Amino acid sequence: MKIRKTLAVPVLALSLAGCSSNGLETVGAGLGAISGALIGSQIGSGTGNIAAQAVGSVLGAFAGREVVRTATQAPPPPVYQPPPPYDPSKQQPPPNSAPPPPPGQSQNQTTY
């Protein structure tokens, strides 16, 4: 008789969790309901034990569903940050580049 009462609470929680549209959330809620009922069965005796199982089952179902929901949720898209406005006064030459040639001399002319 005690096994029937112990199993009735998780079965009820699983039937409520079945209303979820995501199959993984249902599995998470079911596992949470079962583990919550098992933890609740360790508390109290008599009618208090059944109430503890019911509360543990409901809380476990919510916790299991949320764990699966957050684990399968896609990360938020990165926020676009536009580049800073162009300021020619802050432009610097690329590193390791030769200095510009003096006026009147081209880049390829070499003076000996």
Backbone as a printed PyTorch tensor [residue, N CA C, xyz], in Angstrom:
tensor([[[  0.8280,  -1.1980,   0.0000],
         [  0.0000,   0.0000,   0.0000],
         [  0.8690,   1.2580,   0.0000]],

        [[  1.9800,   1.2190,   0.7570],
         [  2.8520,   2.3890,   0.8240],
         [  3.4830,   2.6760,  -0.5380]],

        [[  3.7790,   1.6170,  -1.2970],
         [  4.3830,   1.8130,  -2.6190],
         [  3.3980,   2.5170,  -3.5430]],

        [[  2.1270,   2.1680,  -3.4590],
         [  1.1210,   2.8270,  -4.2930],
         [  1.0530,   4.3200,  -3.9980]],

        [[  1.0530,   4.6640,  -2.7180],
         [  0.9920,   6.0780,  -2.3520],
         [  2.2590,   6.8060,  -2.7940]],

        [[  3.3930,   6.1210,  -2.6660],
         [  4.6550,   6.7410,  -3.0530],
         [  4.7090,   6.9650,  -4.5610]],

        [[  4.1830,   6.0530,  -5.3330],
         [  4.2140,   6.1930,  -6.7850],
         [  3.1100,   7.0890,  -7.3220]],

        [[  2.0520,   7.2910,  -6.5640],
         [  0.9350,   8.1040,  -7.0490],
         [  1.3490,   9.5610,  -7.2480]],

        [[  2.1710,  10.0690,  -6.3700],
         [  2.5580,  11.4800,  -6.4530],
         [  3.4260,  11.7470,  -7.6880]],

        [[  4.4930,  10.9650,  -7.9520],
         [  5.2680,  11.2390,  -9.1690],
         [  4.4630,  11.0170, -10.4520]],

        [[  3.5600,  10.0480, -10.4450],
         [  2.7410,   9.8170, -11.6280],
         [  1.8540,  11.0330, -11.8960]],

        [[  1.3010,  11.6110, -10.8500],
         [  0.4960,  12.8140, -11.0150],
         [  1.3460,  13.9710, -11.5500]],

        [[  2.5570,  14.1120, -11.0140],
         [  3.4410,  15.1900, -11.4850],
         [  3.8530,  14.9640, -12.9310]],

        [[  4.0860,  13.7100, -13.3050],
         [  4.4470,  13.4150, -14.6920],
         [  3.2960,  13.7200, -15.6440]],

        [[  2.0830,  13.4450, -15.2010],
         [  0.9430,  13.7360, -16.0720],
         [  0.7850,  15.2390, -16.2790]],

        [[  1.1020,  16.0230, -15.2660],
         [  1.0570,  17.4780, -15.4310],
         [  2.2140,  17.9690, -16.2860]],

        [[  3.3610,  17.3290, -16.1540],
         [  4.5280,  17.7340, -16.9340],
         [  4.3520,  17.3810, -18.4060]],

        [[  3.4880,  16.4330, -18.7040],
         [  3.2530,  16.0400, -20.0860],
         [  2.6220,  17.1390, -20.9180]],

        [[  2.1190,  18.1730, -20.3100],
         [  1.5220,  19.2970, -21.0420],
         [  2.5850,  20.1680, -21.6990]],

        [[  3.8420,  19.9410, -21.3710],
         [  4.9220,  20.7290, -21.9400],
         [  5.0920,  20.3870, -23.4140]],

        [[  5.5130,  21.3620, -24.2170],
         [  5.6790,  21.1340, -25.6470],
         [  7.0260,  20.5080, -25.9760]],

        [[  7.9940,  20.6060, -25.0990],
         [  9.3300,  20.0910, -25.3450],
         [  9.4790,  18.7410, -24.6560]],

        [[  9.8930,  17.7190, -25.3920],
         [ 10.0580,  16.3820, -24.8260],
         [ 11.1270,  16.3230, -23.7570]],

        [[ 12.2090,  17.0810, -23.9460],
         [ 13.2750,  17.0770, -22.9410],
         [ 12.8090,  17.7050, -21.6350]],

        [[ 11.9760,  18.7230, -21.7280],
         [ 11.4520,  19.3320, -20.5070],
         [ 10.5820,  18.3390, -19.7480]],

        [[  9.8580,  17.5020, -20.4670],
         [  9.0250,  16.4900, -19.8220],
         [  9.9040,  15.4760, -19.0940]],

        [[ 10.9870,  15.0700, -19.7320],
         [ 11.9030,  14.1200, -19.0920],
         [ 12.5260,  14.7490, -17.8500]],

        [[ 12.9570,  15.9940, -17.9660],
         [ 13.5480,  16.6740, -16.8090],
         [ 12.5600,  16.8280, -15.6770]],

        [[ 11.3150,  17.1760, -16.0180],
         [ 10.2850,  17.3160, -14.9900],
         [  9.9830,  15.9680, -14.3550]],

        [[  9.9580,  14.9230, -15.1530],
         [  9.6830,  13.5880, -14.6180],
         [ 10.7690,  13.1070, -13.6760]],

        [[ 12.0150,  13.2790, -14.0850],
         [ 13.1220,  12.8790, -13.2080],
         [ 13.1530,  13.7230, -11.9390]],

        [[ 12.8550,  14.9990, -12.0850],
         [ 12.8020,  15.8650, -10.9080],
         [ 11.6730,  15.4710,  -9.9700]],

        [[ 10.5180,  15.0990, -10.5330],
         [  9.3830,  14.6970,  -9.7080],
         [  9.6830,  13.4200,  -8.9480]],

        [[ 10.3120,  12.4780,  -9.6190],
         [ 10.6430,  11.2100,  -8.9530],
         [ 11.6680,  11.4370,  -7.8530]],

        [[ 12.7170,  12.1980,  -8.1550],
         [ 13.7350,  12.4330,  -7.1250],
         [ 13.1770,  13.2770,  -5.9840]],

        [[ 12.3120,  14.2350,  -6.3000],
         [ 11.6990,  15.0320,  -5.2350],
         [ 10.7990,  14.1950,  -4.3410]],

        [[ 10.0690,  13.2590,  -4.9310],
         [  9.2120,  12.3740,  -4.1300],
         [ 10.0510,  11.4510,  -3.2600]],

        [[ 11.1810,  10.9770,  -3.7950],
         [ 12.0500,  10.1090,  -2.9870],
         [ 12.6570,  10.8800,  -1.8170]],

        [[ 13.0400,  12.1100,  -2.0700],
         [ 13.5760,  12.9280,  -0.9740],
         [ 12.4720,  13.2470,   0.0240]],

        [[ 11.2790,  13.5590,  -0.4690],
         [ 10.1570,  13.8590,   0.4140],
         [  9.7140,  12.6660,   1.2390]],

        [[  9.9420,  11.4430,   0.7320],
         [  9.5310,  10.2560,   1.4870],
         [ 10.3920,  10.0510,   2.7270]],

        [[ 11.5280,  10.7190,   2.7790],
         [ 12.4050,  10.5930,   3.9490],
         [ 11.9860,  11.5270,   5.0810]],

        [[ 11.0100,  12.3850,   4.8140],
         [ 10.5890,  13.3860,   5.7990],
         [  9.2360,  12.9970,   6.3640]],

        [[  9.0880,  13.0950,   7.6540],
         [  7.7950,  12.9100,   8.3130],
         [  7.3330,  11.4640,   8.3400]],

        [[  6.1160,  11.2830,   8.8670],
         [  5.5120,   9.9570,   8.9240],
         [  3.9980,  10.1290,   8.7970]],

        [[  3.3270,   9.0990,   8.3270],
         [  1.8730,   9.1450,   8.1900],
         [  1.4450,  10.1250,   7.1140]],

        [[  0.4860,  10.9740,   7.4570],
         [ -0.0420,  11.9460,   6.5000],
         [  1.0150,  12.9920,   6.1340]],

        [[  1.8650,  13.3330,   7.0810],
         [  2.9350,  14.2940,   6.8140],
         [  3.9140,  13.7770,   5.7800]],

        [[  4.1090,  12.4600,   5.7670],
         [  5.0070,  11.8580,   4.7920],
         [  4.4300,  11.9960,   3.3840]],

        [[  3.1440,  11.7770,   3.2490],
         [  2.5070,  11.9020,   1.9380],
         [  2.5490,  13.3560,   1.4670]],

        [[  2.3230,  14.2830,   2.3730],
         [  2.3890,  15.6990,   2.0150],
         [  3.8110,  16.0870,   1.6140]],

        [[  4.8060,  15.5630,   2.3260],
         [  6.2020,  15.8610,   1.9920],
         [  6.5560,  15.2910,   0.6270]],

        [[  6.0290,  14.1140,   0.2950],
         [  6.2640,  13.5350,  -1.0190],
         [  5.6210,  14.3900,  -2.1140]],

        [[  4.4260,  14.8620,  -1.8450],
         [  3.7220,  15.6800,  -2.8320],
         [  4.4730,  16.9820,  -3.0810]],

        [[  4.8750,  17.6360,  -2.0030],
         [  5.6080,  18.9040,  -2.1490],
         [  6.9500,  18.6580,  -2.8360]],

        [[  7.6540,  17.6050,  -2.4280],
         [  8.9400,  17.2820,  -3.0510],
         [  8.7920,  16.9570,  -4.5250]],

        [[  7.7250,  16.2770,  -4.8640],
         [  7.4850,  15.9220,  -6.2590],
         [  7.2180,  17.1570,  -7.1190]],

        [[  6.3930,  18.0540,  -6.6180],
         [  6.0740,  19.2670,  -7.3800],
         [  7.3100,  20.1540,  -7.5170]],

        [[  8.0360,  20.3530,  -6.4250],
         [  9.2410,  21.1860,  -6.4890],
         [ 10.3090,  20.5550,  -7.3730]],

        [[ 10.4410,  19.2240,  -7.2850],
         [ 11.4050,  18.5260,  -8.1360],
         [ 11.0500,  18.6310,  -9.6090]],

        [[  9.7430,  18.5710,  -9.9180],
         [  9.3160,  18.7000, -11.3140],
         [  9.6490,  20.0840, -11.8580]],

        [[  9.3800,  21.1200, -11.0770],
         [  9.7200,  22.4760, -11.5170],
         [ 11.2290,  22.6320, -11.6850]],

        [[ 11.9880,  22.1220, -10.7230],
         [ 13.4470,  22.2510, -10.7910],
         [ 14.0060,  21.4860, -11.9880]],

        [[ 13.5360,  20.2700, -12.2090],
         [ 14.0230,  19.4800, -13.3390],
         [ 13.7000,  20.1220, -14.6740]],

        [[ 12.5000,  20.6820, -14.8020],
         [ 12.1220,  21.3440, -16.0430],
         [ 12.9950,  22.5720, -16.2930]],

        [[ 13.2590,  23.3490, -15.2530],
         [ 14.0760,  24.5600, -15.4160],
         [ 15.5250,  24.2190, -15.7340]],

        [[ 16.0370,  23.1450, -15.1610],
         [ 17.4060,  22.7380, -15.4560],
         [ 17.5280,  22.3980, -16.9430]],

        [[ 16.5820,  21.6330, -17.4520],
         [ 16.6190,  21.2770, -18.8780],
         [ 16.3940,  22.5060, -19.7430]],

        [[ 15.5040,  23.3770, -19.3500],
         [ 15.2100,  24.5690, -20.1400],
         [ 16.4430,  25.4580, -20.2700]],

        [[ 17.1550,  25.6910, -19.1770],
         [ 18.3360,  26.5550, -19.2430],
         [ 19.5020,  25.8550, -19.9370]],

        [[ 19.5690,  24.5260, -19.8340],
         [ 20.6660,  23.8000, -20.4760],
         [ 20.5040,  23.7720, -21.9860]],

        [[ 19.2790,  23.7850, -22.4750],
         [ 19.0520,  23.7020, -23.9210],
         [ 18.7920,  25.0620, -24.5550]],

        [[ 18.7990,  26.1120, -23.7680],
         [ 18.5210,  27.4450, -24.2950],
         [ 19.7290,  27.9590, -25.0630]],

        [[ 19.4850,  28.5340, -26.2310],
         [ 20.5680,  29.0820, -27.0410],
         [ 21.1010,  30.3520, -26.3830]],

        [[ 22.4060,  30.5940, -26.5140],
         [ 22.9470,  31.8280, -25.9350],
         [ 22.3950,  33.0420, -26.6810]],

        [[ 22.3070,  34.1690, -26.0160],
         [ 21.7860,  35.3640, -26.6890],
         [ 22.7360,  35.8030, -27.8060]],

        [[ 22.2040,  36.3940, -28.8590],
         [ 23.0780,  36.8420, -29.9530],
         [ 23.9950,  37.9660, -29.4720]],

        [[ 25.1780,  38.0650, -30.0830],
         [ 26.0770,  39.1420, -29.6570],
         [ 25.4850,  40.5060, -29.9990]],

        [[ 25.8000,  41.4650, -29.1750],
         [ 25.3020,  42.8230, -29.3750],
         [ 26.2310,  43.5310, -30.3610]],

        [[ 25.6380,  44.1310, -31.3830],
         [ 26.4380,  44.8440, -32.3850],
         [ 26.9060,  46.1660, -31.8150]],

        [[ 28.1990,  46.4000, -31.9390],
         [ 28.7670,  47.6760, -31.5260],
         [ 29.4330,  48.2940, -32.7510]],

        [[ 28.9280,  49.4170, -33.2130],
         [ 29.5160,  50.0300, -34.4080],
         [ 30.9310,  50.5090, -34.1150]],

        [[ 31.7790,  50.5450, -35.1430],
         [ 33.1410,  51.0320, -34.9310],
         [ 33.1210,  52.5150, -34.5740]],

        [[ 34.1710,  52.9980, -33.9350],
         [ 34.2060,  54.4220, -33.5960],
         [ 34.2710,  55.2670, -34.8640]],

        [[ 33.8160,  56.5020, -34.8090],
         [ 33.8540,  57.3600, -36.0030],
         [ 35.2980,  57.5950, -36.4610]],

        [[ 35.4540,  57.7860, -37.7600],
         [ 36.7840,  57.9890, -38.3400],
         [ 37.3270,  59.3540, -37.9570]],

        [[ 38.5710,  59.3610, -37.4830],
         [ 39.2410,  60.6010, -37.1080],
         [ 40.6250,  60.5830, -37.7580]],

        [[ 40.8310,  61.3490, -38.8440],
         [ 42.1230,  61.2940, -39.5460],
         [ 43.2860,  61.7570, -38.6900]],

        [[ 43.0530,  62.5770, -37.6790],
         [ 44.1710,  63.0520, -36.8550],
         [ 44.7350,  61.9310, -35.9770]],

        [[ 43.9620,  60.8740, -35.7480],
         [ 44.4360,  59.7770, -34.9050],
         [ 44.9690,  58.6110, -35.7320]],

        [[ 45.0080,  58.7830, -37.0560],
         [ 45.4780,  57.7050, -37.9020],
         [ 46.9890,  57.6040, -37.7930]],

        [[ 47.4940,  56.4040, -37.5950],
         [ 48.9220,  56.1790, -37.4760],
         [ 49.3600,  55.2460, -38.5960]],

        [[ 50.6290,  55.3450, -39.0110],
         [ 51.1110,  54.4430, -40.0680],
         [ 51.1660,  53.0130, -39.5380]],

        [[ 51.0680,  52.0480, -40.4500],
         [ 51.1440,  50.6600, -40.0040],
         [ 52.5170,  50.3770, -39.4080]],

        [[ 52.6160,  49.4380, -38.5020],
         [ 53.9180,  49.1370, -37.8830],
         [ 54.8950,  48.5710, -38.9130]],

        [[ 56.1790,  48.8030, -38.7000],
         [ 57.2720,  48.3160, -39.5460],
         [ 57.1800,  48.8400, -40.9800]],

        [[ 56.7080,  50.0270, -41.1570],
         [ 56.6550,  50.5840, -42.5080],
         [ 57.7580,  51.6350, -42.6390]],

        [[ 58.2080,  51.7920, -43.8410],
         [ 59.2730,  52.7650, -44.1030],
         [ 58.6870,  54.1670, -44.0600]],

        [[ 59.5030,  55.1600, -43.6810],
         [ 58.9880,  56.5370, -43.6840],
         [ 58.7180,  56.9920, -45.1120]],

        [[ 57.8410,  57.9330, -45.2910],
         [ 57.5420,  58.3950, -46.6550],
         [ 58.7780,  59.0310, -47.2830]],

        [[ 58.9010,  58.9240, -48.6140],
         [ 60.0870,  59.5070, -49.2780],
         [ 60.0270,  61.0390, -49.2360]],

        [[ 61.1710,  61.6750, -49.3230],
         [ 61.1700,  63.1450, -49.3510],
         [ 60.4810,  63.6470, -50.6090]],

        [[ 60.0270,  64.8780, -50.6140],
         [ 59.3500,  65.4150, -51.8120],
         [ 60.2740,  65.3990, -53.0000]],

        [[ 59.7300,  65.0380, -54.1440],
         [ 60.4820,  64.9950, -55.3860],
         [ 61.1530,  63.6540, -55.6430]],

        [[ 61.0810,  62.7080, -54.7240],
         [ 61.7070,  61.4090, -54.9130],
         [ 60.5990,  60.3440, -54.8110]],

        [[ 60.6140,  59.3920, -55.7320],
         [ 59.5730,  58.3430, -55.6880],
         [ 59.9770,  57.2620, -54.7040]],

        [[ 59.0910,  56.3780, -54.4540],
         [ 59.2930,  55.3230, -53.4690],
         [ 60.3940,  54.3580, -53.9330]],

        [[ 60.4980,  54.1300, -55.2540],
         [ 61.4300,  53.1220, -55.7610],
         [ 62.8170,  53.6900, -56.0660]],

        [[ 63.0240,  54.9980, -56.0210],
         [ 64.3420,  55.5810, -56.2780],
         [ 65.2510,  55.3740, -55.0890]],

        [[ 66.4670,  55.0250, -55.3910],
         [ 67.4470,  54.8630, -54.3190],
         [ 68.5660,  55.8660, -54.5290]],

        [[ 68.9880,  56.5400, -53.5020],
         [ 70.0580,  57.5370, -53.6070],
         [ 71.3310,  56.8970, -53.0690]],

        [[ 72.4470,  57.0210, -53.9030],
         [ 73.7110,  56.4450, -53.4740],
         [ 74.6760,  57.4770, -53.0470]]])
